[in-house]
Amino acid sequence: MRKTIIAGNWKMYKTISEAIELANGLKRELFKLDAQDIDIVLCPPYTALSEVSEVIADSNLKLGAQDCFFKDEGAFTGEISPLMLKDVGVKFVIIGHSERRQYFGETNESINKKTKAVLRHNLIPIVCVGETEEERERGLTFQVLDDHIRNGLKDLTEEQIGQVVIAYEPVWAIGTGRTATSTQAQEAQRYIRDLLAKFYNKEIAESIRIQYGGSVKPENIVELMQEPDVDGALVGGASLSVDSFAAIVKRANEVKK
Ligand code: PGA
């Protein structure tokens, strides 16, 4: 059975004091959940990583980052390395979010380098894939997923791919309030799993966790989680308040497959 993973991507929101408040609130709301059953990951902006790390130390909450560079150190102004993330207590790193593809020139090639760098440091990459609205309308969804998986995860060993979490995030559903239907999410996520079976093998494919992301809310998490290939969620907007994120986590945790 694949362990549920719910991650909150705080994006470019929350000052340090706001981040501490949110992390403390989540800790209070979610302390009863068993870390054996569910990974609950908070991904604050870089500036709040250290403080959030302290708040959630010795809790069932885990720390994630929203991106990283692929070198350990060097003259790369403005970048943060996996080594530095590990140092502050990070366990998960979101790689290749569509906003990074769209606004910051992220490509399958850079995503591949970053994924390998993260794995080298025994951190878990959450690799984002997904089609734009135009691509879906032109019937290219599967082709885009094939491209993102084939090239973004190129040359990973069986051991490495086994560590990866994949987030299927249709770009048209991110921040728009337009969630994919659970049927659409399942269809895309089954396709991703079949690709992994083709590129690696069935056993590995069945062990890899695939999250859905895009306008996830307390109202739609149960239906999404009930789909056989939806193993969790990557949550943006609804991860910014204690009530909505805690409700999503609790409801997801109750869906047993
Ligand atoms: P959203 O963002 O939940 O606000 O749609 C999801 C994401 O970008 O990861």
JSON list of N, CA and C in Angstrom, two decimals, residues 189-255:
[
{"chain": "A", "resi": 189, "resn": "GLN", "atom": "N", "xyz": [-3.36, 10.02, -13.97]},
{"chain": "A", "resi": 189, "resn": "GLN", "atom": "CA", "xyz": [-2.43, 9.38, -13.03]},
{"chain": "A", "resi": 189, "resn": "GLN", "atom": "C", "xyz": [-2.23, 7.90, -13.34]},
{"chain": "A", "resi": 190, "resn": "ARG", "atom": "N", "xyz": [-3.26, 7.27, -13.87]},
{"chain": "A", "resi": 190, "resn": "ARG", "atom": "CA", "xyz": [-3.10, 5.87, -14.33]},
{"chain": "A", "resi": 190, "resn": "ARG", "atom": "C", "xyz": [-2.13, 5.85, -15.51]},
{"chain": "A", "resi": 191, "resn": "TYR", "atom": "N", "xyz": [-2.29, 6.84, -16.37]},
{"chain": "A", "resi": 191, "resn": "TYR", "atom": "CA", "xyz": [-1.40, 6.90, -17.54]},
{"chain": "A", "resi": 191, "resn": "TYR", "atom": "C", "xyz": [0.06, 7.07, -17.09]},
{"chain": "A", "resi": 192, "resn": "ILE", "atom": "N", "xyz": [0.27, 7.92, -16.10]},
{"chain": "A", "resi": 192, "resn": "ILE", "atom": "CA", "xyz": [1.63, 8.13, -15.57]},
{"chain": "A", "resi": 192, "resn": "ILE", "atom": "C", "xyz": [2.17, 6.82, -14.99]},
{"chain": "A", "resi": 193, "resn": "ARG", "atom": "N", "xyz": [1.33, 6.12, -14.24]},
{"chain": "A", "resi": 193, "resn": "ARG", "atom": "CA", "xyz": [1.80, 4.87, -13.63]},
{"chain": "A", "resi": 193, "resn": "ARG", "atom": "C", "xyz": [2.12, 3.82, -14.72]},
{"chain": "A", "resi": 194, "resn": "ASP", "atom": "N", "xyz": [1.31, 3.78, -15.75]},
{"chain": "A", "resi": 194, "resn": "ASP", "atom": "CA", "xyz": [1.58, 2.84, -16.85]},
{"chain": "A", "resi": 194, "resn": "ASP", "atom": "C", "xyz": [2.90, 3.19, -17.55]},
{"chain": "A", "resi": 195, "resn": "LEU", "atom": "N", "xyz": [3.17, 4.51, -17.67]},
{"chain": "A", "resi": 195, "resn": "LEU", "atom": "CA", "xyz": [4.44, 4.92, -18.28]},
{"chain": "A", "resi": 195, "resn": "LEU", "atom": "C", "xyz": [5.62, 4.43, -17.43]},
{"chain": "A", "resi": 196, "resn": "LEU", "atom": "N", "xyz": [5.47, 4.58, -16.12]},
{"chain": "A", "resi": 196, "resn": "LEU", "atom": "CA", "xyz": [6.55, 4.15, -15.21]},
{"chain": "A", "resi": 196, "resn": "LEU", "atom": "C", "xyz": [6.75, 2.64, -15.31]},
{"chain": "A", "resi": 197, "resn": "ALA", "atom": "N", "xyz": [5.65, 1.91, -15.49]},
{"chain": "A", "resi": 197, "resn": "ALA", "atom": "CA", "xyz": [5.77, 0.46, -15.65]},
{"chain": "A", "resi": 197, "resn": "ALA", "atom": "C", "xyz": [6.51, 0.14, -16.94]},
{"chain": "A", "resi": 198, "resn": "LYS", "atom": "N", "xyz": [6.26, 0.94, -17.96]},
{"chain": "A", "resi": 198, "resn": "LYS", "atom": "CA", "xyz": [6.92, 0.72, -19.24]},
{"chain": "A", "resi": 198, "resn": "LYS", "atom": "C", "xyz": [8.42, 1.05, -19.16]},
{"chain": "A", "resi": 199, "resn": "PHE", "atom": "N", "xyz": [8.73, 2.18, -18.51]},
{"chain": "A", "resi": 199, "resn": "PHE", "atom": "CA", "xyz": [10.14, 2.62, -18.43]},
{"chain": "A", "resi": 199, "resn": "PHE", "atom": "C", "xyz": [10.93, 1.83, -17.40]},
{"chain": "A", "resi": 200, "resn": "TYR", "atom": "N", "xyz": [10.27, 1.34, -16.35]},
{"chain": "A", "resi": 200, "resn": "TYR", "atom": "CA", "xyz": [10.96, 0.57, -15.29]},
{"chain": "A", "resi": 200, "resn": "TYR", "atom": "C", "xyz": [10.31, -0.80, -15.23]},
{"chain": "A", "resi": 201, "resn": "ASN", "atom": "N", "xyz": [9.48, -1.04, -14.25]},
{"chain": "A", "resi": 201, "resn": "ASN", "atom": "CA", "xyz": [8.69, -2.27, -14.24]},
{"chain": "A", "resi": 201, "resn": "ASN", "atom": "C", "xyz": [7.44, -2.07, -13.40]},
{"chain": "A", "resi": 202, "resn": "LYS", "atom": "N", "xyz": [6.56, -3.05, -13.45]},
{"chain": "A", "resi": 202, "resn": "LYS", "atom": "CA", "xyz": [5.25, -2.90, -12.83]},
{"chain": "A", "resi": 202, "resn": "LYS", "atom": "C", "xyz": [5.36, -2.72, -11.31]},
{"chain": "A", "resi": 203, "resn": "GLU", "atom": "N", "xyz": [6.25, -3.50, -10.73]},
{"chain": "A", "resi": 203, "resn": "GLU", "atom": "CA", "xyz": [6.38, -3.45, -9.28]},
{"chain": "A", "resi": 203, "resn": "GLU", "atom": "C", "xyz": [6.79, -2.06, -8.80]},
{"chain": "A", "resi": 204, "resn": "ILE", "atom": "N", "xyz": [7.78, -1.48, -9.46]},
{"chain": "A", "resi": 204, "resn": "ILE", "atom": "CA", "xyz": [8.22, -0.13, -9.09]},
{"chain": "A", "resi": 204, "resn": "ILE", "atom": "C", "xyz": [7.09, 0.87, -9.35]},
{"chain": "A", "resi": 205, "resn": "ALA", "atom": "N", "xyz": [6.45, 0.75, -10.50]},
{"chain": "A", "resi": 205, "resn": "ALA", "atom": "CA", "xyz": [5.38, 1.68, -10.85]},
{"chain": "A", "resi": 205, "resn": "ALA", "atom": "C", "xyz": [4.27, 1.67, -9.79]},
{"chain": "A", "resi": 206, "resn": "GLU", "atom": "N", "xyz": [3.96, 0.47, -9.30]},
{"chain": "A", "resi": 206, "resn": "GLU", "atom": "CA", "xyz": [2.89, 0.37, -8.30]},
{"chain": "A", "resi": 206, "resn": "GLU", "atom": "C", "xyz": [3.32, 0.93, -6.94]},
{"chain": "A", "resi": 207, "resn": "SER", "atom": "N", "xyz": [4.61, 1.07, -6.73]},
{"chain": "A", "resi": 207, "resn": "SER", "atom": "CA", "xyz": [5.08, 1.57, -5.42]},
{"chain": "A", "resi": 207, "resn": "SER", "atom": "C", "xyz": [5.25, 3.10, -5.39]},
{"chain": "A", "resi": 208, "resn": "ILE", "atom": "N", "xyz": [5.25, 3.75, -6.56]},
{"chain": "A", "resi": 208, "resn": "ILE", "atom": "CA", "xyz": [5.52, 5.19, -6.60]},
{"chain": "A", "resi": 208, "resn": "ILE", "atom": "C", "xyz": [4.26, 6.00, -6.27]},
{"chain": "A", "resi": 209, "resn": "ARG", "atom": "N", "xyz": [4.45, 7.01, -5.43]},
{"chain": "A", "resi": 209, "resn": "ARG", "atom": "CA", "xyz": [3.30, 7.81, -5.03]},
{"chain": "A", "resi": 209, "resn": "ARG", "atom": "C", "xyz": [3.05, 8.94, -6.04]},
{"chain": "A", "resi": 210, "resn": "ILE", "atom": "N", "xyz": [1.79, 9.10, -6.41]},
{"chain": "A", "resi": 210, "resn": "ILE", "atom": "CA", "xyz": [1.42, 10.16, -7.34]},
{"chain": "A", "resi": 210, "resn": "ILE", "atom": "C", "xyz": [0.35, 11.03, -6.68]},
{"chain": "A", "resi": 211, "resn": "GLN", "atom": "N", "xyz": [0.69, 12.32, -6.53]},
{"chain": "A", "resi": 211, "resn": "GLN", "atom": "CA", "xyz": [-0.25, 13.26, -5.95]},
{"chain": "A", "resi": 211, "resn": "GLN", "atom": "C", "xyz": [-1.03, 13.95, -7.06]},
{"chain": "A", "resi": 212, "resn": "TYR", "atom": "N", "xyz": [-2.20, 14.46, -6.70]},
{"chain": "A", "resi": 212, "resn": "TYR", "atom": "CA", "xyz": [-2.92, 15.37, -7.60]},
{"chain": "A", "resi": 212, "resn": "TYR", "atom": "C", "xyz": [-2.76, 16.78, -7.04]},
{"chain": "A", "resi": 213, "resn": "GLY", "atom": "N", "xyz": [-2.62, 17.76, -7.92]},
{"chain": "A", "resi": 213, "resn": "GLY", "atom": "CA", "xyz": [-2.57, 19.16, -7.47]},
{"chain": "A", "resi": 213, "resn": "GLY", "atom": "C", "xyz": [-3.35, 20.05, -8.42]},
{"chain": "A", "resi": 214, "resn": "GLY", "atom": "N", "xyz": [-4.02, 21.06, -7.86]},
{"chain": "A", "resi": 214, "resn": "GLY", "atom": "CA", "xyz": [-4.80, 22.00, -8.66]},
{"chain": "A", "resi": 214, "resn": "GLY", "atom": "C", "xyz": [-6.16, 22.22, -8.04]},
{"chain": "A", "resi": 215, "resn": "SER", "atom": "N", "xyz": [-6.25, 23.34, -7.27]},
{"chain": "A", "resi": 215, "resn": "SER", "atom": "CA", "xyz": [-7.52, 23.71, -6.62]},
{"chain": "A", "resi": 215, "resn": "SER", "atom": "C", "xyz": [-8.08, 22.62, -5.70]},
{"chain": "A", "resi": 216, "resn": "VAL", "atom": "N", "xyz": [-7.19, 21.94, -4.98]},
{"chain": "A", "resi": 216, "resn": "VAL", "atom": "CA", "xyz": [-7.63, 20.97, -3.98]},
{"chain": "A", "resi": 216, "resn": "VAL", "atom": "C", "xyz": [-8.19, 21.74, -2.78]},
{"chain": "A", "resi": 217, "resn": "LYS", "atom": "N", "xyz": [-9.34, 21.29, -2.29]},
{"chain": "A", "resi": 217, "resn": "LYS", "atom": "CA", "xyz": [-10.01, 21.95, -1.16]},
{"chain": "A", "resi": 217, "resn": "LYS", "atom": "C", "xyz": [-10.57, 20.87, -0.23]},
{"chain": "A", "resi": 218, "resn": "PRO", "atom": "N", "xyz": [-11.00, 21.25, 0.97]},
{"chain": "A", "resi": 218, "resn": "PRO", "atom": "CA", "xyz": [-11.63, 20.26, 1.85]},
{"chain": "A", "resi": 218, "resn": "PRO", "atom": "C", "xyz": [-12.83, 19.59, 1.17]},
{"chain": "A", "resi": 219, "resn": "GLU", "atom": "N", "xyz": [-13.51, 20.34, 0.29]},
{"chain": "A", "resi": 219, "resn": "GLU", "atom": "CA", "xyz": [-14.74, 19.82, -0.34]},
{"chain": "A", "resi": 219, "resn": "GLU", "atom": "C", "xyz": [-14.47, 18.78, -1.43]},
{"chain": "A", "resi": 220, "resn": "ASN", "atom": "N", "xyz": [-13.27, 18.77, -2.01]},
{"chain": "A", "resi": 220, "resn": "ASN", "atom": "CA", "xyz": [-13.07, 17.80, -3.10]},
{"chain": "A", "resi": 220, "resn": "ASN", "atom": "C", "xyz": [-12.01, 16.74, -2.81]},
{"chain": "A", "resi": 221, "resn": "ILE", "atom": "N", "xyz": [-11.35, 16.84, -1.65]},
{"chain": "A", "resi": 221, "resn": "ILE", "atom": "CA", "xyz": [-10.23, 15.92, -1.39]},
{"chain": "A", "resi": 221, "resn": "ILE", "atom": "C", "xyz": [-10.69, 14.45, -1.29]},
{"chain": "A", "resi": 222, "resn": "VAL", "atom": "N", "xyz": [-11.86, 14.22, -0.69]},
{"chain": "A", "resi": 222, "resn": "VAL", "atom": "CA", "xyz": [-12.28, 12.83, -0.48]},
{"chain": "A", "resi": 222, "resn": "VAL", "atom": "C", "xyz": [-12.52, 12.13, -1.82]},
{"chain": "A", "resi": 223, "resn": "GLU", "atom": "N", "xyz": [-13.24, 12.82, -2.68]},
{"chain": "A", "resi": 223, "resn": "GLU", "atom": "CA", "xyz": [-13.54, 12.23, -3.99]},
{"chain": "A", "resi": 223, "resn": "GLU", "atom": "C", "xyz": [-12.24, 11.93, -4.77]},
{"chain": "A", "resi": 224, "resn": "LEU", "atom": "N", "xyz": [-11.31, 12.87, -4.69]},
{"chain": "A", "resi": 224, "resn": "LEU", "atom": "CA", "xyz": [-10.02, 12.65, -5.39]},
{"chain": "A", "resi": 224, "resn": "LEU", "atom": "C", "xyz": [-9.27, 11.46, -4.80]},
{"chain": "A", "resi": 225, "resn": "MET", "atom": "N", "xyz": [-9.22, 11.44, -3.48]},
{"chain": "A", "resi": 225, "resn": "MET", "atom": "CA", "xyz": [-8.45, 10.37, -2.79]},
{"chain": "A", "resi": 225, "resn": "MET", "atom": "C", "xyz": [-9.06, 8.99, -3.00]},
{"chain": "A", "resi": 226, "resn": "GLN", "atom": "N", "xyz": [-10.34, 8.95, -3.32]},
{"chain": "A", "resi": 226, "resn": "GLN", "atom": "CA", "xyz": [-10.98, 7.65, -3.51]},
{"chain": "A", "resi": 226, "resn": "GLN", "atom": "C", "xyz": [-10.54, 6.97, -4.81]},
{"chain": "A", "resi": 227, "resn": "GLU", "atom": "N", "xyz": [-9.95, 7.74, -5.70]},
{"chain": "A", "resi": 227, "resn": "GLU", "atom": "CA", "xyz": [-9.46, 7.15, -6.96]},
{"chain": "A", "resi": 227, "resn": "GLU", "atom": "C", "xyz": [-8.23, 6.29, -6.66]},
{"chain": "A", "resi": 228, "resn": "PRO", "atom": "N", "xyz": [-8.14, 5.15, -7.31]},
{"chain": "A", "resi": 228, "resn": "PRO", "atom": "CA", "xyz": [-7.07, 4.21, -6.96]},
{"chain": "A", "resi": 228, "resn": "PRO", "atom": "C", "xyz": [-5.65, 4.73, -7.18]},
{"chain": "A", "resi": 229, "resn": "ASP", "atom": "N", "xyz": [-5.46, 5.62, -8.16]},
{"chain": "A", "resi": 229, "resn": "ASP", "atom": "CA", "xyz": [-4.09, 6.08, -8.42]},
{"chain": "A", "resi": 229, "resn": "ASP", "atom": "C", "xyz": [-3.78, 7.47, -7.86]},
{"chain": "A", "resi": 230, "resn": "VAL", "atom": "N", "xyz": [-4.67, 7.99, -7.04]},
{"chain": "A", "resi": 230, "resn": "VAL", "atom": "CA", "xyz": [-4.41, 9.28, -6.38]},
{"chain": "A", "resi": 230, "resn": "VAL", "atom": "C", "xyz": [-3.94, 8.98, -4.95]},
{"chain": "A", "resi": 231, "resn": "ASP", "atom": "N", "xyz": [-2.67, 9.26, -4.70]},
{"chain": "A", "resi": 231, "resn": "ASP", "atom": "CA", "xyz": [-2.07, 8.88, -3.41]},
{"chain": "A", "resi": 231, "resn": "ASP", "atom": "C", "xyz": [-1.89, 10.07, -2.47]},
{"chain": "A", "resi": 232, "resn": "GLY", "atom": "N", "xyz": [-2.37, 11.23, -2.90]},
{"chain": "A", "resi": 232, "resn": "GLY", "atom": "CA", "xyz": [-2.23, 12.39, -2.05]},
{"chain": "A", "resi": 232, "resn": "GLY", "atom": "C", "xyz": [-2.46, 13.65, -2.85]},
{"chain": "A", "resi": 233, "resn": "ALA", "atom": "N", "xyz": [-2.10, 14.79, -2.25]},
{"chain": "A", "resi": 233, "resn": "ALA", "atom": "CA", "xyz": [-2.35, 16.06, -2.93]},
{"chain": "A", "resi": 233, "resn": "ALA", "atom": "C", "xyz": [-1.22, 17.05, -2.68]},
{"chain": "A", "resi": 234, "resn": "LEU", "atom": "N", "xyz": [-1.00, 17.90, -3.68]},
{"chain": "A", "resi": 234, "resn": "LEU", "atom": "CA", "xyz": [-0.13, 19.06, -3.52]},
{"chain": "A", "resi": 234, "resn": "LEU", "atom": "C", "xyz": [-1.07, 20.26, -3.53]},
{"chain": "A", "resi": 235, "resn": "VAL", "atom": "N", "xyz": [-1.09, 20.95, -2.40]},
{"chain": "A", "resi": 235, "resn": "VAL", "atom": "CA", "xyz": [-2.12, 21.96, -2.17]},
{"chain": "A", "resi": 235, "resn": "VAL", "atom": "C", "xyz": [-1.49, 23.35, -2.14]},
{"chain": "A", "resi": 236, "resn": "GLY", "atom": "N", "xyz": [-2.02, 24.27, -2.92]},
{"chain": "A", "resi": 236, "resn": "GLY", "atom": "CA", "xyz": [-1.53, 25.65, -2.92]},
{"chain": "A", "resi": 236, "resn": "GLY", "atom": "C", "xyz": [-2.37, 26.52, -2.02]},
{"chain": "A", "resi": 237, "resn": "GLY", "atom": "N", "xyz": [-3.32, 27.25, -2.61]},
{"chain": "A", "resi": 237, "resn": "GLY", "atom": "CA", "xyz": [-4.13, 28.22, -1.88]},
{"chain": "A", "resi": 237, "resn": "GLY", "atom": "C", "xyz": [-4.71, 27.72, -0.57]},
{"chain": "A", "resi": 238, "resn": "ALA", "atom": "N", "xyz": [-5.25, 26.51, -0.59]},
{"chain": "A", "resi": 238, "resn": "ALA", "atom": "CA", "xyz": [-5.91, 25.99, 0.61]},
{"chain": "A", "resi": 238, "resn": "ALA", "atom": "C", "xyz": [-4.92, 25.52, 1.69]},
{"chain": "A", "resi": 239, "resn": "SER", "atom": "N", "xyz": [-3.61, 25.63, 1.39]},
{"chain": "A", "resi": 239, "resn": "SER", "atom": "CA", "xyz": [-2.64, 25.26, 2.43]},
{"chain": "A", "resi": 239, "resn": "SER", "atom": "C", "xyz": [-2.25, 26.47, 3.29]},
{"chain": "A", "resi": 240, "resn": "LEU", "atom": "N", "xyz": [-2.82, 27.64, 2.95]},
{"chain": "A", "resi": 240, "resn": "LEU", "atom": "CA", "xyz": [-2.39, 28.86, 3.63]},
{"chain": "A", "resi": 240, "resn": "LEU", "atom": "C", "xyz": [-3.20, 29.17, 4.88]},
{"chain": "A", "resi": 241, "resn": "SER", "atom": "N", "xyz": [-4.21, 28.37, 5.17]},
{"chain": "A", "resi": 241, "resn": "SER", "atom": "CA", "xyz": [-4.93, 28.58, 6.43]},
{"chain": "A", "resi": 241, "resn": "SER", "atom": "C", "xyz": [-5.00, 27.26, 7.18]},
{"chain": "A", "resi": 242, "resn": "VAL", "atom": "N", "xyz": [-4.96, 27.36, 8.51]},
{"chain": "A", "resi": 242, "resn": "VAL", "atom": "CA", "xyz": [-4.97, 26.17, 9.36]},
{"chain": "A", "resi": 242, "resn": "VAL", "atom": "C", "xyz": [-6.22, 25.35, 9.09]},
{"chain": "A", "resi": 243, "resn": "ASP", "atom": "N", "xyz": [-7.38, 26.01, 9.08]},
{"chain": "A", "resi": 243, "resn": "ASP", "atom": "CA", "xyz": [-8.63, 25.26, 8.96]},
{"chain": "A", "resi": 243, "resn": "ASP", "atom": "C", "xyz": [-8.70, 24.45, 7.68]},
{"chain": "A", "resi": 244, "resn": "SER", "atom": "N", "xyz": [-8.40, 25.09, 6.56]},
{"chain": "A", "resi": 244, "resn": "SER", "atom": "CA", "xyz": [-8.60, 24.35, 5.31]},
{"chain": "A", "resi": 244, "resn": "SER", "atom": "C", "xyz": [-7.53, 23.27, 5.13]},
{"chain": "A", "resi": 245, "resn": "PHE", "atom": "N", "xyz": [-6.27, 23.57, 5.46]},
{"chain": "A", "resi": 245, "resn": "PHE", "atom": "CA", "xyz": [-5.24, 22.53, 5.25]},
{"chain": "A", "resi": 245, "resn": "PHE", "atom": "C", "xyz": [-5.44, 21.36, 6.21]},
{"chain": "A", "resi": 246, "resn": "ALA", "atom": "N", "xyz": [-5.76, 21.68, 7.47]},
{"chain": "A", "resi": 246, "resn": "ALA", "atom": "CA", "xyz": [-5.97, 20.59, 8.44]},
{"chain": "A", "resi": 246, "resn": "ALA", "atom": "C", "xyz": [-7.16, 19.73, 8.01]},
{"chain": "A", "resi": 247, "resn": "ALA", "atom": "N", "xyz": [-8.21, 20.35, 7.49]},
{"chain": "A", "resi": 247, "resn": "ALA", "atom": "CA", "xyz": [-9.37, 19.58, 7.04]},
{"chain": "A", "resi": 247, "resn": "ALA", "atom": "C", "xyz": [-8.99, 18.67, 5.87]},
{"chain": "A", "resi": 248, "resn": "ILE", "atom": "N", "xyz": [-8.20, 19.19, 4.95]},
{"chain": "A", "resi": 248, "resn": "ILE", "atom": "CA", "xyz": [-7.77, 18.37, 3.80]},
{"chain": "A", "resi": 248, "resn": "ILE", "atom": "C", "xyz": [-6.97, 17.17, 4.29]},
{"chain": "A", "resi": 249, "resn": "VAL", "atom": "N", "xyz": [-6.03, 17.43, 5.18]},
{"chain": "A", "resi": 249, "resn": "VAL", "atom": "CA", "xyz": [-5.17, 16.34, 5.68]},
{"chain": "A", "resi": 249, "resn": "VAL", "atom": "C", "xyz": [-6.00, 15.29, 6.40]},
{"chain": "A", "resi": 250, "resn": "LYS", "atom": "N", "xyz": [-6.89, 15.74, 7.27]},
{"chain": "A", "resi": 250, "resn": "LYS", "atom": "CA", "xyz": [-7.69, 14.77, 8.06]},
{"chain": "A", "resi": 250, "resn": "LYS", "atom": "C", "xyz": [-8.60, 13.94, 7.15]},
{"chain": "A", "resi": 251, "resn": "ARG", "atom": "N", "xyz": [-9.23, 14.60, 6.20]},
{"chain": "A", "resi": 251, "resn": "ARG", "atom": "CA", "xyz": [-10.14, 13.86, 5.30]},
{"chain": "A", "resi": 251, "resn": "ARG", "atom": "C", "xyz": [-9.35, 12.88, 4.43]},
{"chain": "A", "resi": 252, "resn": "ALA", "atom": "N", "xyz": [-8.21, 13.31, 3.95]},
{"chain": "A", "resi": 252, "resn": "ALA", "atom": "CA", "xyz": [-7.39, 12.41, 3.11]},
{"chain": "A", "resi": 252, "resn": "ALA", "atom": "C", "xyz": [-6.97, 11.19, 3.92]},
{"chain": "A", "resi": 253, "resn": "ASN", "atom": "N", "xyz": [-6.63, 11.44, 5.16]},
{"chain": "A", "resi": 253, "resn": "ASN", "atom": "CA", "xyz": [-6.15, 10.36, 6.04]},
{"chain": "A", "resi": 253, "resn": "ASN", "atom": "C", "xyz": [-7.23, 9.31, 6.30]},
{"chain": "A", "resi": 254, "resn": "GLU", "atom": "N", "xyz": [-8.47, 9.76, 6.20]},
{"chain": "A", "resi": 254, "resn": "GLU", "atom": "CA", "xyz": [-9.57, 8.80, 6.48]},
{"chain": "A", "resi": 254, "resn": "GLU", "atom": "C", "xyz": [-9.92, 7.92, 5.28]},
{"chain": "A", "resi": 255, "resn": "VAL", "atom": "N", "xyz": [-9.47, 8.33, 4.11]},
{"chain": "A", "resi": 255, "resn": "VAL", "atom": "CA", "xyz": [-9.79, 7.51, 2.93]},
{"chain": "A", "resi": 255, "resn": "VAL", "atom": "C", "xyz": [-8.80, 6.34, 2.86]}
]
